[in-house]
PDB file of C-alpha atoms in Angstrom:
ATOM      1  CA  MET K   1      40.702  15.730  41.962  1.00  0.00           C
ATOM      2  CA  CYS K   2      41.139  17.825  45.402  1.00  0.00           C
ATOM      3  CA  GLU K   3      38.703  19.757  46.703  1.00  0.00           C
ATOM      4  CA  THR K   4      40.453  23.078  46.026  1.00  0.00           C
ATOM      5  CA  SER K   5      41.130  22.162  42.173  1.00  0.00           C
ATOM      6  CA  ARG K   6      37.302  21.854  41.755  1.00  0.00           C
ATOM      7  CA  LYS K   7      36.799  25.309  43.830  1.00  0.00           C
ATOM      8  CA  LYS K   8      39.050  26.607  41.143  1.00  0.00           C
ATOM      9  CA  TRP K   9      37.452  24.523  38.391  1.00  0.00           C
ATOM     10  CA  LEU K  10      33.783  25.192  39.101  1.00  0.00           C
ATOM     11  CA  LEU K  11      34.874  29.792  39.347  1.00  0.00           C
ATOM     12  CA  GLU K  12      36.292  29.030  35.987  1.00  0.00           C
ATOM     13  CA  LYS K  13      33.289  27.998  34.164  1.00  0.00           C
ATOM     14  CA  LEU K  14      30.976  30.300  36.495  1.00  0.00           C
ATOM     15  CA  THR K  15      33.057  33.593  34.960  1.00  0.00           C
ATOM     16  CA  ALA K  16      33.239  32.231  31.684  1.00  0.00           C
ATOM     17  CA  LEU K  17      29.441  31.543  31.860  1.00  0.00           C
ATOM     18  CA  ILE K  18      28.595  35.030  33.374  1.00  0.00           C
ATOM     19  CA  GLU K  19      31.184  36.932  31.048  1.00  0.00           C
ATOM     20  CA  GLN K  20      29.763  34.753  27.620  1.00  0.00           C
ATOM     21  CA  LYS K  21      28.598  37.095  25.105  1.00  0.00           C
ATOM     22  CA  PRO K  22      26.198  36.681  22.356  1.00  0.00           C
ATOM     23  CA  LEU K  23      27.767  35.075  18.963  1.00  0.00           C
ATOM     24  CA  GLU K  24      28.096  37.891  16.774  1.00  0.00           C
ATOM     25  CA  LYS K  25      25.948  35.763  13.737  1.00  0.00           C
ATOM     26  CA  ILE K  26      24.444  31.924  13.641  1.00  0.00           C
ATOM     27  CA  LEU K  27      23.208  30.910  10.542  1.00  0.00           C
ATOM     28  CA  ILE K  28      20.119  28.914  10.040  1.00  0.00           C
ATOM     29  CA  ILE K  29      19.857  26.794   7.133  1.00  0.00           C
ATOM     30  CA  ASP K  30      16.257  25.667   6.608  1.00  0.00           C
ATOM     31  CA  ASP K  31      13.665  25.375   4.340  1.00  0.00           C
ATOM     32  CA  ASP K  32      10.923  25.652   6.636  1.00  0.00           C
ATOM     33  CA  PRO K  33       9.943  29.309   6.983  1.00  0.00           C
ATOM     34  CA  THR K  34       7.997  28.679  10.307  1.00  0.00           C
ATOM     35  CA  ALA K  35      10.869  26.296  12.195  1.00  0.00           C
ATOM     36  CA  ARG K  36      13.149  29.186  10.808  1.00  0.00           C
ATOM     37  CA  TYR K  37      11.072  31.772  12.739  1.00  0.00           C
ATOM     38  CA  LEU K  38      11.117  29.691  16.016  1.00  0.00           C
ATOM     39  CA  LEU K  39      14.200  28.815  15.841  1.00  0.00           C
ATOM     40  CA  LYS K  40      15.598  32.637  15.322  1.00  0.00           C
ATOM     41  CA  THR K  41      12.867  34.155  17.930  1.00  0.00           C
ATOM     42  CA  LEU K  42      14.522  31.638  20.674  1.00  0.00           C
ATOM     43  CA  LEU K  43      18.355  33.069  19.309  1.00  0.00           C
ATOM     44  CA  LEU K  44      17.449  36.423  18.769  1.00  0.00           C
ATOM     45  CA  ASN K  45      15.834  36.938  22.760  1.00  0.00           C
ATOM     46  CA  LYS K  46      19.146  35.514  23.677  1.00  0.00           C
ATOM     47  CA  GLY K  47      21.067  38.771  21.832  1.00  0.00           C
ATOM     48  CA  HIS K  48      22.563  36.728  18.938  1.00  0.00           C
ATOM     49  CA  THR K  49      22.668  37.995  15.214  1.00  0.00           C
ATOM     50  CA  ILE K  50      20.907  35.751  13.002  1.00  0.00           C
ATOM     51  CA  VAL K  51      21.422  34.865   9.483  1.00  0.00           C
ATOM     52  CA  GLU K  52      18.837  32.960   7.423  1.00  0.00           C
ATOM     53  CA  ALA K  53      19.326  30.510   4.507  1.00  0.00           C
ATOM     54  CA  THR K  54      16.460  28.919   2.960  1.00  0.00           C
ATOM     55  CA  SER K  55      18.429  26.337   1.143  1.00  0.00           C
ATOM     56  CA  GLY K  56      20.911  24.240   1.415  1.00  0.00           C
ATOM     57  CA  GLU K  57      23.062  26.116  -1.528  1.00  0.00           C
ATOM     58  CA  GLU K  58      22.002  29.462   0.149  1.00  0.00           C
ATOM     59  CA  GLY K  59      23.239  28.569   3.211  1.00  0.00           C
ATOM     60  CA  ILE K  60      26.662  27.432   1.768  1.00  0.00           C
ATOM     61  CA  ARG K  61      26.739  30.547  -0.194  1.00  0.00           C
ATOM     62  CA  LYS K  62      26.085  32.573   3.416  1.00  0.00           C
ATOM     63  CA  VAL K  63      28.738  30.811   5.046  1.00  0.00           C
ATOM     64  CA  TYR K  64      31.749  31.931   3.456  1.00  0.00           C
ATOM     65  CA  GLU K  65      29.966  35.789   3.116  1.00  0.00           C
ATOM     66  CA  GLU K  66      28.700  35.999   6.329  1.00  0.00           C
ATOM     67  CA  LYS K  67      31.207  34.000   8.030  1.00  0.00           C
ATOM     68  CA  PRO K  68      29.011  32.847  11.443  1.00  0.00           C
ATOM     69  CA  GLN K  69      30.201  31.495  14.019  1.00  0.00           C
ATOM     70  CA  LEU K  70      27.561  28.607  14.671  1.00  0.00           C
ATOM     71  CA  ILE K  71      25.242  26.999  11.989  1.00  0.00           C
ATOM     72  CA  PHE K  72      21.987  25.583  12.504  1.00  0.00           C
ATOM     73  CA  LEU K  73      21.261  23.202   9.805  1.00  0.00           C
ATOM     74  CA  ASP K  74      17.973  21.389   8.491  1.00  0.00           C
ATOM     75  CA  ILE K  75      18.584  17.736   7.442  1.00  0.00           C
ATOM     76  CA  VAL K  76      15.521  17.617   4.981  1.00  0.00           C
ATOM     77  CA  MET K  77      15.565  20.282   2.096  1.00  0.00           C
ATOM     78  CA  PRO K  78      15.068  19.914  -1.291  1.00  0.00           C
ATOM     79  CA  ASN K  79      17.789  19.993  -4.304  1.00  0.00           C
ATOM     80  CA  LEU K  80      21.152  20.160  -1.477  1.00  0.00           C
ATOM     81  CA  ASN K  81      19.960  18.408   1.405  1.00  0.00           C
ATOM     82  CA  GLY K  82      21.843  18.647   5.193  1.00  0.00           C
ATOM     83  CA  PHE K  83      23.810  16.187   4.782  1.00  0.00           C
ATOM     84  CA  GLN K  84      25.247  16.966   1.341  1.00  0.00           C
ATOM     85  CA  VAL K  85      25.627  20.500   3.108  1.00  0.00           C
ATOM     86  CA  ILE K  86      27.623  19.381   5.827  1.00  0.00           C
ATOM     87  CA  GLU K  87      30.064  17.155   4.161  1.00  0.00           C
ATOM     88  CA  TYR K  88      31.042  20.390   1.473  1.00  0.00           C
ATOM     89  CA  LEU K  89      31.297  22.237   4.659  1.00  0.00           C
ATOM     90  CA  LYS K  90      33.610  19.536   6.786  1.00  0.00           C
ATOM     91  CA  SER K  91      35.764  19.186   3.475  1.00  0.00           C
ATOM     92  CA  ASP K  92      36.953  22.371   3.133  1.00  0.00           C
ATOM     93  CA  PRO K  93      39.360  23.556   5.368  1.00  0.00           C
ATOM     94  CA  ALA K  94      37.562  27.457   5.322  1.00  0.00           C
ATOM     95  CA  THR K  95      34.682  26.104   7.239  1.00  0.00           C
ATOM     96  CA  LYS K  96      35.602  22.697   8.535  1.00  0.00           C
ATOM     97  CA  ASP K  97      35.940  24.167  12.183  1.00  0.00           C
ATOM     98  CA  ILE K  98      32.432  26.323  12.499  1.00  0.00           C
ATOM     99  CA  PRO K  99      30.053  24.436  14.723  1.00  0.00           C
ATOM    100  CA  VAL K 100      27.245  22.483  13.135  1.00  0.00           C
ATOM    101  CA  VAL K 101      23.712  22.029  15.072  1.00  0.00           C
ATOM    102  CA  ILE K 102      21.532  19.394  13.202  1.00  0.00           C
ATOM    103  CA  ASN K 103      17.871  20.807  13.595  1.00  0.00           C
ATOM    104  CA  THR K 104      15.748  18.379  12.117  1.00  0.00           C
ATOM    105  CA  SER K 105      12.050  16.518  12.631  1.00  0.00           C
ATOM    106  CA  LYS K 106      13.919  13.085  10.494  1.00  0.00           C
ATOM    107  CA  ILE K 107      13.781  10.541  12.031  1.00  0.00           C
ATOM    108  CA  LEU K 108      17.206   9.325  11.645  1.00  0.00           C
ATOM    109  CA  GLU K 109      18.673   5.468  11.077  1.00  0.00           C
ATOM    110  CA  GLN K 110      21.283   5.030  13.129  1.00  0.00           C
ATOM    111  CA  SER K 111      24.056   4.843  10.228  1.00  0.00           C
ATOM    112  CA  GLU K 112      22.667   8.997   9.595  1.00  0.00           C
ATOM    113  CA  LYS K 113      22.807   9.387  13.253  1.00  0.00           C
ATOM    114  CA  GLU K 114      26.519   8.374  13.740  1.00  0.00           C
ATOM    115  CA  TYR K 115      27.543  10.232  10.524  1.00  0.00           C
ATOM    116  CA  LEU K 116      25.777  13.162  12.096  1.00  0.00           C
ATOM    117  CA  GLU K 117      27.631  12.721  15.198  1.00  0.00           C
ATOM    118  CA  SER K 118      30.806  12.224  13.689  1.00  0.00           C
ATOM    119  CA  ARG K 119      30.422  15.723  11.804  1.00  0.00           C
ATOM    120  CA  ALA K 120      27.874  17.917  14.199  1.00  0.00           C
ATOM    121  CA  LEU K 121      28.246  19.589  17.441  1.00  0.00           C
ATOM    122  CA  THR K 122      24.770  17.898  18.362  1.00  0.00           C
ATOM    123  CA  ILE K 123      21.812  16.700  17.089  1.00  0.00           C
ATOM    124  CA  ILE K 124      18.487  18.271  17.925  1.00  0.00           C
ATOM    125  CA  ALA K 125      14.975  17.370  17.115  1.00  0.00           C
ATOM    126  CA  LYS K 126      13.197  20.615  15.226  1.00  0.00           C
ATOM    127  CA  TYR K 127       9.545  20.445  17.175  1.00  0.00           C
ATOM    128  CA  TYR K 128       9.863  20.513  21.016  1.00  0.00           C
ATOM    129  CA  SER K 129       6.621  20.733  23.223  1.00  0.00           C
ATOM    130  CA  SER K 130       7.761  23.539  25.549  1.00  0.00           C
ATOM    131  CA  THR K 131       9.714  26.407  24.823  1.00  0.00           C
ATOM    132  CA  ASP K 132      11.314  25.798  28.004  1.00  0.00           C
ATOM    133  CA  MET K 133      12.849  22.857  26.913  1.00  0.00           C
ATOM    134  CA  MET K 134      14.125  24.337  23.541  1.00  0.00           C
ATOM    135  CA  ASN K 135      15.469  27.025  25.401  1.00  0.00           C
ATOM    136  CA  ASN K 136      17.655  24.688  27.629  1.00  0.00           C
ATOM    137  CA  ILE K 137      19.289  22.565  24.490  1.00  0.00           C
ATOM    138  CA  ILE K 138      19.739  25.848  23.091  1.00  0.00           C
ATOM    139  CA  ASP K 139      21.069  27.109  25.886  1.00  0.00           C
ATOM    140  CA  GLU K 140      23.483  23.805  26.863  1.00  0.00           C
ATOM    141  CA  THR K 141      24.780  24.015  22.906  1.00  0.00           C
ATOM    142  CA  LEU K 142      25.710  27.783  23.133  1.00  0.00           C
ATOM    143  CA  ARG K 143      27.645  27.179  26.040  1.00  0.00           C
ATOM    144  CA  LYS K 144      29.742  24.084  24.437  1.00  0.00           C
ATOM    145  CA  VAL K 145      30.531  26.899  21.606  1.00  0.00           C
ATOM    146  CA  CYS K 146      31.170  29.635  23.800  1.00  0.00           C
ATOM    147  CA  LEU K 147      33.508  28.432  26.590  1.00  0.00           C
TER     148      LEU K 147
END
């Protein structure tokens, strides 16, 4: 890539970042109220509208009702777990293109990780030692969705 092309590419990316607007709706599907609260707080600070679901079943229902632009999905939930939710969403033409971020405390086996990587935008650990680290990961994830 020549110098002029690189400058043009960089200018386009920077302009897109500057003009980036908050997503209209982000859906958090997680049965853990503390995890939902922490994630919701970080996302609200960035100006996004947040919708919450406390179970896989409620999450699927809210996807159709609220039409989110991004979903944060926990894996370990009773009844309908995150694997089942993502399989359901990706098998329906009406919801298959909604980006999903896996937000889990589960230590994933290699086969689970590969399965989720093929269906989700990214996989992040639910709890971090610092808010700055979580903010950086969320920012990077939102850039992938918004650009």
